[in-house]
Short mmCIF file of C-alpha atoms in Angstrom, two decimals:
data_model
loop_
_atom_site.label_atom_id
_atom_site.label_comp_id
_atom_site.label_asym_id
_atom_site.label_seq_id
_atom_site.Cartn_x
_atom_site.Cartn_y
_atom_site.Cartn_z
CA UNK Q 9 33.02 -35.52 -53.80
CA UNK Q 10 33.20 -36.44 -50.12
CA UNK Q 11 30.07 -38.04 -48.68
CA UNK Q 12 29.76 -35.19 -46.17
CA UNK Q 13 29.43 -32.78 -49.10
CA UNK Q 14 26.45 -34.61 -50.57
CA UNK Q 15 23.22 -32.80 -49.91
CA UNK Q 16 19.94 -34.40 -48.96
CA UNK Q 17 18.55 -34.13 -52.49
CA UNK Q 18 21.60 -35.93 -53.86
CA UNK Q 19 20.76 -38.92 -51.69
CA UNK Q 20 17.06 -38.76 -52.61
CA UNK Q 21 18.07 -38.86 -56.28
CA UNK Q 22 20.60 -41.67 -55.80
CA UNK Q 23 18.12 -43.81 -53.86
CA UNK Q 24 15.42 -43.26 -56.47
CA UNK Q 25 17.68 -43.99 -59.44
CA UNK Q 26 19.13 -47.10 -57.82
CA UNK Q 27 15.70 -48.53 -56.98
CA UNK Q 28 14.46 -47.74 -60.49
CA UNK Q 29 17.51 -49.38 -62.07
CA UNK Q 30 17.06 -52.56 -60.06
CA UNK Q 31 13.35 -52.66 -60.88
CA UNK Q 32 14.09 -52.17 -64.57
CA UNK Q 33 16.59 -55.03 -64.52
CA UNK Q 34 13.96 -57.24 -62.91
CA UNK Q 35 11.06 -56.10 -65.07
CA UNK Q 36 12.95 -56.73 -68.31
CA UNK Q 37 13.65 -60.31 -67.30
CA UNK Q 38 11.54 -63.28 -68.38
CA UNK Q 39 8.04 -63.71 -66.98
CA UNK Q 40 8.05 -65.75 -63.77
CA UNK Q 41 4.48 -65.29 -62.56
CA UNK Q 42 4.00 -68.99 -61.87
CA UNK Q 43 6.65 -68.93 -59.13
CA UNK Q 44 6.55 -67.77 -55.50
CA UNK Q 45 2.76 -68.23 -55.33
CA UNK Q 46 2.24 -65.19 -57.57
CA UNK Q 47 -0.32 -67.03 -59.68
CA UNK Q 48 -2.89 -66.77 -56.90
CA UNK Q 49 -2.57 -62.99 -56.74
CA UNK Q 50 -2.69 -62.83 -60.54
CA UNK Q 51 -5.94 -64.77 -60.39
CA UNK Q 52 -7.37 -62.33 -57.85
CA UNK Q 53 -6.58 -59.42 -60.15
CA UNK Q 54 -8.20 -61.18 -63.11
CA UNK Q 55 -11.31 -61.89 -61.05
CA UNK Q 56 -11.49 -58.27 -59.92
CA UNK Q 57 -10.86 -56.64 -63.30
CA UNK Q 58 -12.80 -59.03 -65.55
CA UNK Q 59 -15.50 -60.41 -63.26
CA UNK Q 60 -16.07 -57.33 -61.11
CA UNK Q 61 -15.30 -59.15 -57.85
CA UNK Q 62 -14.17 -56.20 -55.75
CA UNK Q 63 -15.04 -57.32 -52.23
CA UNK Q 64 -13.63 -60.85 -52.30
CA UNK Q 65 -11.75 -62.48 -55.14
CA UNK Q 66 -11.15 -66.08 -56.17
CA UNK Q 67 -8.29 -67.66 -58.09
CA UNK Q 68 -8.91 -69.89 -61.10
CA UNK Q 69 -8.95 -72.98 -58.90
CA UNK Q 70 -12.00 -71.59 -57.12
CA UNK Q 71 -10.17 -70.77 -53.88
CA UNK Q 72 -11.30 -67.63 -52.07
CA UNK Q 73 -8.72 -65.00 -51.17
CA UNK Q 74 -6.58 -65.87 -48.17
CA UNK Q 75 -5.76 -62.29 -47.16
CA UNK Q 76 -7.58 -58.93 -47.30
CA UNK Q 77 -7.63 -57.32 -50.75
CA UNK Q 78 -5.93 -53.91 -50.38
CA UNK Q 79 -2.90 -55.07 -52.37
CA UNK Q 80 -5.18 -56.33 -55.14
CA UNK Q 81 -7.11 -53.06 -55.12
CA UNK Q 82 -3.92 -51.02 -55.57
CA UNK Q 83 -3.20 -52.93 -58.78
CA UNK Q 84 -6.57 -51.89 -60.25
CA UNK Q 85 -5.60 -48.40 -61.55
CA UNK Q 86 -2.44 -49.76 -63.19
CA UNK Q 87 -4.37 -52.64 -64.75
CA UNK Q 88 -7.04 -50.23 -65.97
CA UNK Q 89 -4.40 -48.20 -67.83
CA UNK Q 90 -1.87 -50.86 -68.85
CA UNK Q 91 -4.11 -53.91 -69.03
CA UNK Q 92 -3.95 -57.04 -66.92
CA UNK Q 93 -0.32 -57.92 -67.48
CA UNK Q 94 2.88 -58.38 -65.52
CA UNK Q 95 4.00 -54.74 -65.53
CA UNK Q 96 0.71 -53.49 -64.14
CA UNK Q 97 0.81 -56.08 -61.37
CA UNK Q 98 4.43 -55.53 -60.25
CA UNK Q 99 4.35 -51.71 -60.19
CA UNK Q 100 2.79 -51.57 -56.68
CA UNK Q 101 5.68 -53.68 -55.35
CA UNK Q 102 8.24 -51.34 -56.91
CA UNK Q 103 6.51 -48.24 -55.57
CA UNK Q 104 6.26 -49.83 -52.13
CA UNK Q 105 10.01 -50.56 -52.03
CA UNK Q 106 10.82 -47.08 -53.34
CA UNK Q 107 8.61 -45.27 -50.82
CA UNK Q 108 9.88 -47.54 -48.04
CA UNK Q 109 13.48 -46.59 -48.86
CA UNK Q 110 12.49 -42.90 -48.83
CA UNK Q 111 10.78 -43.35 -45.48
CA UNK Q 112 13.78 -45.12 -43.96
CA UNK Q 113 16.08 -42.40 -45.29
CA UNK Q 114 13.88 -39.67 -43.83
CA UNK Q 115 13.66 -41.29 -40.39
CA UNK Q 116 17.32 -42.29 -40.33
CA UNK Q 117 18.45 -38.79 -41.29
CA UNK Q 118 16.24 -37.31 -38.60
CA UNK Q 119 17.26 -39.70 -35.82
CA UNK Q 120 20.81 -40.87 -36.59
CA UNK Q 121 22.16 -38.37 -39.12
CA UNK Q 122 22.24 -37.93 -42.89
CA UNK Q 123 24.75 -40.66 -43.72
CA UNK Q 124 23.15 -43.20 -41.41
CA UNK Q 125 19.78 -42.57 -43.07
CA UNK Q 126 21.30 -42.83 -46.54
CA UNK Q 127 23.11 -46.09 -45.77
CA UNK Q 128 19.94 -47.50 -44.20
CA UNK Q 129 17.99 -46.71 -47.37
CA UNK Q 130 20.68 -48.41 -49.45
CA UNK Q 131 20.44 -51.43 -47.15
CA UNK Q 132 16.72 -51.56 -47.89
CA UNK Q 133 17.16 -51.42 -51.66
CA UNK Q 134 20.23 -53.64 -52.03
CA UNK Q 135 19.30 -56.49 -49.68
CA UNK Q 136 18.77 -59.76 -51.59
CA UNK Q 137 15.27 -60.25 -50.19
CA UNK Q 138 14.15 -56.81 -51.34
CA UNK Q 139 15.69 -57.44 -54.77
CA UNK Q 140 13.39 -60.42 -55.03
CA UNK Q 141 10.25 -58.59 -53.94
CA UNK Q 142 10.72 -55.37 -55.90
CA UNK Q 143 9.13 -57.01 -58.96
CA UNK Q 144 6.84 -59.69 -57.57
CA UNK Q 145 3.05 -59.82 -57.55
CA UNK Q 146 3.02 -60.18 -53.79
CA UNK Q 147 1.83 -58.00 -50.93
CA UNK Q 148 4.94 -58.32 -48.72
CA UNK Q 149 6.64 -55.00 -49.70
CA UNK Q 150 3.40 -53.07 -49.28
CA UNK Q 151 2.82 -54.73 -45.91
CA UNK Q 152 6.35 -53.78 -44.82
CA UNK Q 153 5.71 -50.18 -45.92
CA UNK Q 154 2.45 -49.98 -43.98
CA UNK Q 155 4.02 -51.36 -40.82
CA UNK Q 156 7.06 -49.08 -41.07
CA UNK Q 157 4.92 -45.98 -41.64
CA UNK Q 158 2.65 -46.82 -38.70
CA UNK Q 159 5.62 -47.65 -36.46
CA UNK Q 160 7.42 -44.36 -37.15
CA UNK Q 161 4.20 -42.43 -36.53
CA UNK Q 162 3.76 -44.35 -33.27
CA UNK Q 163 7.25 -43.38 -32.12
CA UNK Q 164 6.59 -39.73 -32.88
CA UNK Q 165 3.27 -39.92 -31.04
CA UNK Q 166 5.08 -41.44 -28.05
CA UNK Q 167 7.45 -38.46 -28.00
CA UNK Q 168 4.82 -35.76 -28.51
CA UNK Q 169 1.58 -37.28 -27.23
CA UNK Q 170 -0.09 -36.26 -30.50
CA UNK Q 171 -0.95 -37.92 -33.82
CA UNK Q 172 -2.09 -41.32 -32.54
CA UNK Q 173 -5.02 -41.32 -34.92
CA UNK Q 174 -2.64 -41.60 -37.89
CA UNK Q 175 -0.96 -44.60 -36.31
CA UNK Q 176 -4.31 -46.36 -36.05
CA UNK Q 177 -5.35 -45.37 -39.59
CA UNK Q 178 -2.13 -46.68 -41.18
CA UNK Q 179 -2.27 -49.81 -39.00
CA UNK Q 180 -5.83 -50.33 -40.26
CA UNK Q 181 -4.62 -50.13 -43.84
CA UNK Q 182 -1.79 -52.57 -43.07
CA UNK Q 183 -4.41 -54.92 -41.64
CA UNK Q 184 -6.24 -54.71 -44.96
CA UNK Q 185 -3.07 -55.98 -46.65
CA UNK Q 186 -2.19 -59.07 -44.61
CA UNK Q 187 -4.32 -59.15 -41.49
CA UNK Q 188 -4.05 -58.18 -37.80
CA UNK Q 189 -0.33 -58.94 -37.59
CA UNK Q 190 0.10 -55.48 -39.10
CA UNK Q 191 -1.17 -53.79 -35.94
CA UNK Q 192 0.94 -56.02 -33.69
CA UNK Q 193 4.21 -55.39 -35.55
CA UNK Q 194 3.54 -51.68 -36.03
CA UNK Q 195 2.96 -51.17 -32.31
CA UNK Q 196 5.54 -53.64 -30.98
CA UNK Q 197 8.28 -51.02 -30.64
CA UNK Q 198 6.21 -49.12 -28.09
CA UNK Q 199 7.05 -51.84 -25.58
CA UNK Q 200 10.45 -50.13 -25.41
CA UNK Q 201 8.78 -47.59 -23.12
CA UNK Q 202 9.08 -50.02 -20.21
CA UNK Q 203 12.74 -50.67 -21.01
CA UNK Q 204 13.52 -46.98 -21.33
CA UNK Q 205 11.56 -46.07 -18.20
CA UNK Q 206 13.83 -48.28 -16.09
CA UNK Q 207 16.93 -46.32 -17.10
CA UNK Q 208 15.51 -42.82 -17.62
CA UNK Q 209 12.81 -41.47 -15.33
CA UNK Q 210 12.23 -38.53 -17.71
CA UNK Q 211 11.04 -40.84 -20.51
CA UNK Q 212 7.78 -39.49 -21.98
CA UNK Q 213 4.72 -41.47 -20.98
CA UNK Q 214 2.50 -43.11 -23.59
CA UNK Q 215 -0.02 -40.32 -23.44
CA UNK Q 216 -2.59 -38.90 -25.82
CA UNK Q 217 -6.11 -39.64 -27.06
CA UNK Q 218 -6.50 -43.15 -28.44
CA UNK Q 219 -10.23 -43.63 -28.90
CA UNK Q 220 -10.61 -41.70 -32.19
CA UNK Q 221 -7.81 -43.79 -33.67
CA UNK Q 222 -9.16 -47.08 -32.31
CA UNK Q 223 -12.55 -46.29 -33.83
CA UNK Q 224 -10.88 -45.44 -37.16
CA UNK Q 225 -8.90 -48.70 -37.07
CA UNK Q 226 -11.98 -50.86 -36.60
CA UNK Q 227 -13.96 -48.81 -39.13
CA UNK Q 228 -11.27 -49.43 -41.75
CA UNK Q 229 -10.62 -53.09 -41.05
CA UNK Q 230 -14.11 -54.29 -40.13
CA UNK Q 231 -16.00 -52.39 -42.83
CA UNK Q 232 -14.43 -54.53 -45.55
CA UNK Q 233 -14.57 -57.74 -43.54
CA UNK Q 234 -18.25 -57.44 -42.64
CA UNK Q 235 -19.25 -56.60 -46.21
CA UNK Q 236 -17.19 -59.51 -47.56
CA UNK Q 237 -18.61 -61.82 -44.89
CA UNK Q 238 -22.14 -60.78 -45.83
CA UNK Q 239 -21.35 -61.58 -49.47
CA UNK Q 240 -19.31 -64.79 -49.05
CA UNK Q 241 -20.43 -66.28 -45.75
CA UNK Q 242 -18.60 -68.97 -43.79
CA UNK Q 243 -16.16 -69.73 -46.62
CA UNK Q 244 -14.36 -66.45 -45.90
CA UNK Q 245 -14.04 -67.20 -42.17
CA UNK Q 246 -12.84 -70.72 -42.83
CA UNK Q 247 -10.12 -69.52 -45.19
CA UNK Q 248 -8.90 -66.36 -43.50
CA UNK Q 249 -9.16 -67.39 -39.84
CA UNK Q 250 -9.02 -71.17 -39.55
CA UNK Q 251 -6.76 -71.84 -42.53
CA UNK Q 252 -4.53 -68.75 -42.63
CA UNK Q 253 -4.49 -67.00 -39.24
CA UNK Q 254 -4.83 -69.97 -36.89
CA UNK Q 255 -3.55 -72.58 -39.32
CA UNK Q 256 -0.32 -70.72 -40.13
CA UNK Q 257 0.36 -69.83 -36.51
CA UNK Q 258 -0.48 -73.18 -34.92
CA UNK Q 259 0.11 -75.49 -37.88
CA UNK Q 260 -3.33 -77.06 -37.48
CA UNK Q 261 -3.63 -77.65 -41.23
CA UNK Q 262 0.05 -78.25 -41.92
CA UNK Q 263 2.54 -80.89 -40.86
CA UNK Q 264 4.25 -78.63 -38.32
CA UNK Q 265 3.91 -77.38 -34.76
CA UNK Q 266 4.63 -73.99 -33.12
CA UNK Q 267 8.29 -73.54 -32.21
CA UNK Q 268 9.38 -76.56 -34.24
CA UNK Q 269 12.03 -74.55 -36.09
CA UNK Q 270 12.77 -71.92 -33.46
CA UNK Q 271 16.07 -70.53 -34.84
CA UNK Q 272 15.01 -70.51 -38.49
CA UNK Q 273 13.67 -66.90 -38.69
CA UNK Q 274 16.86 -65.55 -37.09
CA UNK Q 275 18.96 -67.50 -39.60
CA UNK Q 276 16.75 -66.21 -42.41
CA UNK Q 277 17.32 -62.66 -41.18
CA UNK Q 278 21.07 -63.19 -41.15
CA UNK Q 279 21.43 -64.99 -44.48
CA UNK Q 280 18.73 -63.47 -46.70
CA UNK Q 281 19.73 -59.87 -46.01
CA UNK Q 282 23.51 -60.16 -46.33
CA UNK Q 283 25.82 -58.27 -46.17
CA UNK Q 284 23.82 -55.60 -44.35
CA UNK Q 285 22.48 -58.04 -41.77
CA UNK Q 286 26.01 -58.32 -40.35
CA UNK Q 287 25.95 -54.63 -39.47
CA UNK Q 288 22.50 -55.06 -37.98
CA UNK Q 289 23.44 -57.91 -35.66
CA UNK Q 290 26.54 -56.07 -34.49
CA UNK Q 291 24.45 -52.94 -33.99
CA UNK Q 292 21.91 -54.97 -32.03
CA UNK Q 293 24.67 -56.11 -29.69
CA UNK Q 294 25.77 -52.48 -29.28
CA UNK Q 295 22.26 -51.40 -28.29
CA UNK Q 296 22.54 -53.63 -25.23
CA UNK Q 297 26.24 -53.19 -24.49
CA UNK Q 298 26.80 -49.54 -25.40
CA UNK Q 299 23.47 -47.68 -25.55
CA UNK Q 300 23.51 -44.16 -26.95
CA UNK Q 301 24.19 -41.33 -24.50
CA UNK Q 302 21.62 -39.05 -26.13
CA UNK Q 303 18.19 -39.84 -24.66
CA UNK Q 304 16.25 -39.37 -27.91
CA UNK Q 305 18.66 -41.53 -29.90
CA UNK Q 306 18.67 -44.21 -27.21
CA UNK Q 307 14.89 -44.22 -27.13
CA UNK Q 308 14.72 -44.70 -30.91
CA UNK Q 309 17.35 -47.46 -31.03
CA UNK Q 310 15.47 -49.34 -28.31
CA UNK Q 311 12.19 -48.81 -30.15
CA UNK Q 312 13.73 -50.38 -33.26
CA UNK Q 313 15.26 -53.22 -31.25
CA UNK Q 314 12.00 -54.19 -29.56
CA UNK Q 315 10.20 -53.97 -32.91
CA UNK Q 316 12.64 -56.48 -34.42
CA UNK Q 317 12.90 -58.82 -31.43
CA UNK Q 318 9.13 -58.97 -30.96
CA UNK Q 319 8.70 -59.83 -34.63
CA UNK Q 320 11.40 -62.49 -34.44
CA UNK Q 321 9.74 -64.00 -31.37
CA UNK Q 322 6.37 -64.16 -33.13
CA UNK Q 323 7.80 -65.72 -36.29
CA UNK Q 324 10.00 -68.14 -34.32
CA UNK Q 325 7.04 -69.49 -32.35
CA UNK Q 326 4.74 -69.75 -35.37
CA UNK Q 327 4.42 -73.05 -37.20
CA UNK Q 328 4.73 -71.38 -40.61
CA UNK Q 329 8.26 -70.37 -41.63
CA UNK Q 330 9.15 -68.33 -44.71
CA UNK Q 331 11.93 -65.79 -45.13
CA UNK Q 332 9.56 -63.37 -46.88
CA UNK Q 333 7.65 -62.92 -43.61
CA UNK Q 334 10.62 -61.02 -42.18
CA UNK Q 335 10.31 -58.15 -44.65
CA UNK Q 336 8.34 -55.94 -42.18
CA UNK Q 337 11.26 -56.18 -39.73
CA UNK Q 338 13.90 -55.09 -42.21
CA UNK Q 339 13.24 -51.29 -42.10
CA UNK Q 340 14.10 -51.31 -38.39
CA UNK Q 341 17.09 -53.58 -39.01
CA UNK Q 342 18.30 -51.34 -41.84
CA UNK Q 343 18.23 -48.26 -39.61
CA UNK Q 344 20.36 -49.96 -36.97
CA UNK Q 345 22.65 -51.27 -39.72
CA UNK Q 346 22.93 -47.82 -41.31
CA UNK Q 347 24.23 -46.28 -38.10
CA UNK Q 348 26.79 -49.07 -37.70
CA UNK Q 349 27.90 -48.61 -41.30
CA UNK Q 350 28.74 -44.97 -40.55
CA UNK Q 351 30.77 -46.04 -37.51
CA UNK Q 352 32.55 -48.69 -39.56
CA UNK Q 353 33.31 -46.13 -42.28
CA UNK Q 354 34.80 -43.77 -39.71
CA UNK Q 355 36.95 -46.62 -38.44
CA UNK Q 356 38.39 -47.89 -41.75
CA UNK Q 357 38.28 -44.66 -43.73
CA UNK Q 358 35.81 -43.28 -46.23
CA UNK Q 359 37.71 -44.31 -49.36
CA UNK Q 360 37.86 -47.98 -48.42
CA UNK Q 361 34.27 -48.03 -47.25
CA UNK Q 362 32.85 -46.32 -50.34
CA UNK Q 363 34.88 -48.62 -52.58
CA UNK Q 364 33.46 -51.63 -50.77
CA UNK Q 365 29.93 -50.25 -50.98
CA UNK Q 366 30.27 -49.65 -54.72
CA UNK Q 367 31.54 -53.21 -55.19
CA UNK Q 368 28.57 -54.54 -53.20
CA UNK Q 369 26.14 -52.49 -55.31
CA UNK Q 370 27.70 -53.70 -58.56
CA UNK Q 371 27.69 -57.31 -57.38
CA UNK Q 372 24.08 -57.01 -56.29
CA UNK Q 373 22.89 -55.48 -59.57
CA UNK Q 374 25.02 -57.82 -61.68
CA UNK Q 375 23.98 -60.82 -59.64
CA UNK Q 376 20.35 -59.77 -59.91
CA UNK Q 377 20.65 -59.56 -63.69
CA UNK Q 378 22.28 -62.97 -63.92
CA UNK Q 379 19.87 -64.63 -61.48
CA UNK Q 380 16.67 -63.27 -62.98
CA UNK Q 381 17.65 -63.20 -66.66
CA UNK Q 382 19.38 -66.58 -66.67
CA UNK Q 383 17.32 -68.66 -64.25
CA UNK Q 384 18.27 -72.15 -63.14
CA UNK Q 385 16.58 -75.00 -61.32
CA UNK Q 386 12.95 -74.64 -60.31
CA UNK Q 387 12.81 -71.03 -61.39
CA UNK Q 388 13.97 -71.97 -64.90
CA UNK Q 389 11.10 -74.45 -65.04
CA UNK Q 390 8.64 -71.73 -64.00
CA UNK Q 391 9.96 -69.34 -66.64
CA UNK Q 392 9.79 -72.01 -69.36
CA UNK Q 393 6.26 -72.94 -68.27
CA UNK Q 394 5.17 -69.29 -68.43
CA UNK Q 395 6.58 -69.01 -71.95
CA UNK Q 396 4.71 -72.15 -72.97
CA UNK Q 397 1.46 -70.67 -71.66
CA UNK Q 398 1.99 -67.51 -73.69
CA UNK Q 399 2.73 -69.64 -76.77
CA UNK Q 400 -0.35 -71.81 -76.17
CA UNK Q 401 -2.58 -68.75 -75.79
CA UNK Q 402 -1.30 -67.29 -79.06
CA UNK Q 403 -1.96 -70.58 -80.88
CA UNK Q 404 -5.47 -70.90 -79.47
CA UNK Q 405 -6.31 -67.33 -80.46
CA UNK Q 406 -4.90 -67.93 -83.96
CA UNK Q 407 -7.27 -70.90 -84.37
CA UNK Q 408 -10.24 -68.57 -83.90
CA UNK Q 409 -11.54 -70.60 -80.96
CA UNK Q 410 -14.20 -68.76 -78.97
CA UNK Q 411 -12.23 -68.46 -75.75
CA UNK Q 412 -15.27 -67.13 -73.91
CA UNK Q 413 -16.80 -70.61 -74.28
CA UNK Q 414 -13.58 -72.50 -73.58
CA UNK Q 415 -13.71 -74.16 -70.15
CA UNK Q 416 -10.65 -75.14 -68.14
CA UNK Q 417 -9.50 -78.02 -65.98
CA UNK Q 418 -5.98 -78.02 -64.55
CA UNK Q 419 -4.60 -75.24 -66.76
CA UNK Q 420 -2.35 -72.41 -65.59
CA UNK Q 421 -3.48 -68.99 -64.47
CA UNK Q 422 -1.17 -67.46 -67.07
CA UNK Q 423 -2.91 -69.22 -69.93
CA UNK Q 424 -6.13 -67.42 -69.11
CA UNK Q 425 -4.33 -64.16 -68.43
CA UNK Q 426 -2.97 -64.25 -71.98
CA UNK Q 427 -6.37 -65.37 -73.34
CA UNK Q 428 -8.14 -62.56 -71.47
CA UNK Q 429 -10.61 -64.90 -69.73
CA UNK Q 430 -11.40 -65.94 -66.18
CA UNK Q 431 -13.05 -69.35 -65.97
CA UNK Q 432 -12.56 -71.26 -62.77
CA UNK Q 433 -11.50 -74.87 -63.09
CA UNK Q 434 -14.34 -77.30 -63.54
CA UNK Q 435 -14.55 -80.28 -61.24
CA UNK Q 436 -16.26 -83.49 -62.38
CA UNK Q 437 -19.72 -82.67 -60.93
CA UNK Q 438 -19.66 -79.26 -62.63
CA UNK Q 439 -18.53 -80.84 -65.89
CA UNK Q 440 -21.39 -83.36 -65.79
CA UNK Q 441 -23.83 -80.56 -65.06
CA UNK Q 442 -22.63 -78.61 -68.10
CA UNK Q 443 -22.75 -81.71 -70.30
CA UNK Q 444 -26.34 -82.40 -69.29
CA UNK Q 445 -27.25 -78.81 -70.10
CA UNK Q 446 -25.46 -78.38 -73.44
CA UNK Q 447 -24.37 -81.85 -74.58
CA UNK Q 448 -20.75 -80.99 -75.35
CA UNK Q 449 -18.02 -78.96 -73.65
CA UNK Q 450 -14.85 -77.58 -75.20
CA UNK Q 451 -12.21 -78.01 -72.53
CA UNK Q 452 -8.60 -76.87 -72.11
CA UNK Q 453 -6.66 -79.38 -70.03
CA UNK Q 454 -3.16 -80.36 -69.05
CA UNK Q 455 -1.98 -84.00 -69.06
CA UNK Q 456 -2.84 -84.77 -65.43
CA UNK Q 457 -6.38 -83.44 -65.87
CA UNK Q 458 -6.83 -85.38 -69.13
CA UNK Q 459 -5.73 -88.55 -67.35
CA UNK Q 460 -8.36 -87.90 -64.70
CA UNK Q 461 -11.04 -87.50 -67.37
CA UNK Q 462 -9.96 -90.67 -69.16
CA UNK Q 463 -10.49 -92.66 -65.97
CA UNK Q 464 -14.17 -91.74 -66.16
CA UNK Q 465 -15.67 -94.41 -68.41
CA UNK Q 466 -18.89 -92.64 -69.44
CA UNK Q 467 -17.19 -89.60 -71.00
CA UNK Q 468 -16.41 -89.34 -74.71
CA UNK Q 469 -13.18 -87.37 -75.22
CA UNK Q 470 -11.68 -86.31 -78.54
CA UNK Q 471 -8.75 -83.99 -79.14
CA UNK Q 472 -9.37 -80.92 -81.26
CA UNK Q 473 -5.85 -81.05 -82.75
CA UNK Q 474 -3.52 -83.92 -83.65
CA UNK Q 475 0.02 -84.43 -82.40
CA UNK Q 476 1.46 -82.58 -85.39
CA UNK Q 477 -0.27 -79.35 -84.39
CA UNK Q 478 1.79 -76.55 -82.87
CA UNK Q 479 -0.21 -76.76 -79.64
CA UNK Q 480 1.28 -80.21 -79.02
CA UNK Q 481 4.58 -78.48 -78.23
CA UNK Q 482 2.97 -77.05 -75.08
CA UNK Q 483 1.39 -78.81 -72.07
CA UNK Q 484 -2.05 -77.51 -73.10
CA UNK Q 485 -4.58 -79.66 -74.98
CA UNK Q 486 -8.02 -78.72 -76.28
CA UNK Q 487 -10.54 -81.55 -76.13
CA UNK Q 488 -14.23 -82.02 -76.84
CA UNK Q 489 -16.04 -83.80 -74.05
CA UNK Q 490 -19.49 -85.35 -74.33
CA UNK Q 491 -21.55 -88.07 -72.65
#
């Protein structure tokens, strides 16, 4: 079958099956929840589901959430049905990637043609960075989806002068995922109006009623923040504003300064989204050198370009650099890349291009299987550690220890996830307070925490099990502590 003969529903089905296949490959791999800072989000889910902390969650180290909780909230229905486990917590990421690919396909088909939209959706699914995030307990794919949805609505509102309220509503939801950067990135493409106005006097003005949407945006974003602030106080401001928002941008709490690694985000965009990023960068050059003749197409390509370049400028100037931060820019990049892929196919011939695309898809899926099912390096250590925590939890439960009374110091989030408990780590003052109240504390520790306790001369510490016990094969130890 020639690609031109494929109907829209064929592409919908192919995109859905491909995303589902990749997710299944990832989901069937070993548990890696201790890597990529997932353990913090796992802790938030445990606090929400088991402790009833819906407004503001803590991790097991007693650290308050660093970003708004919409991502955590979306896990709740899956956790309620499936339990607090890995599958329940990675399903929102999969659904976010799937819906994002649908959205990119829909917009690409509408603006650049059916094949361009289809190739753009494939670029979303098959990019290495999206392969990573499709099965992680992280908010990045959902944030990218929110920004893309708001951005496409904004472009349509620019053209028609209607529907601005939905832009503000979706931007408000994106803000509840990772903060105010959602609004900035979602609206960045609208700056293309000034570019387009210089070359086309008939460009539609940015018209339409904004106030209802602005009110909705602040109602959505501030309602949660004010309630959480009333409940948690200054700790929330210190974490979310001074540590995360200002600290990440200016590097005030990190050993870095704004602009220190200026080219790094651009290099991340090139290398972490190969091979599709090559089509994007060539397409970006074409936007400036050979803009589209059709006014509507030119307006959209410039909208996408300004969206990407504004995001790159923000991330390049920020003190915090991480390739994952570029995910909200990739939908726009993929659309530009998709159009260039069609042009490239027309140049080299459909047979060669499709053969190459199939090879890329097979390499991506096969590489994903090998990378995530046979981990190496630091990731292998994380996978082994997660398996040890599952083993330790099973041993503890088999010993009929009352895990509801078992306190923790320095143990992994996964240990408590498997035990079904949520006890924040004790520090020494809290431990002394408990000892004074009840005389003895049963404590789960890891070696570094035990060493810290042993340096305290007035504590009596005895291990519950000897070195021949099965628990000794894991990093976890159960000790009795008394004064």
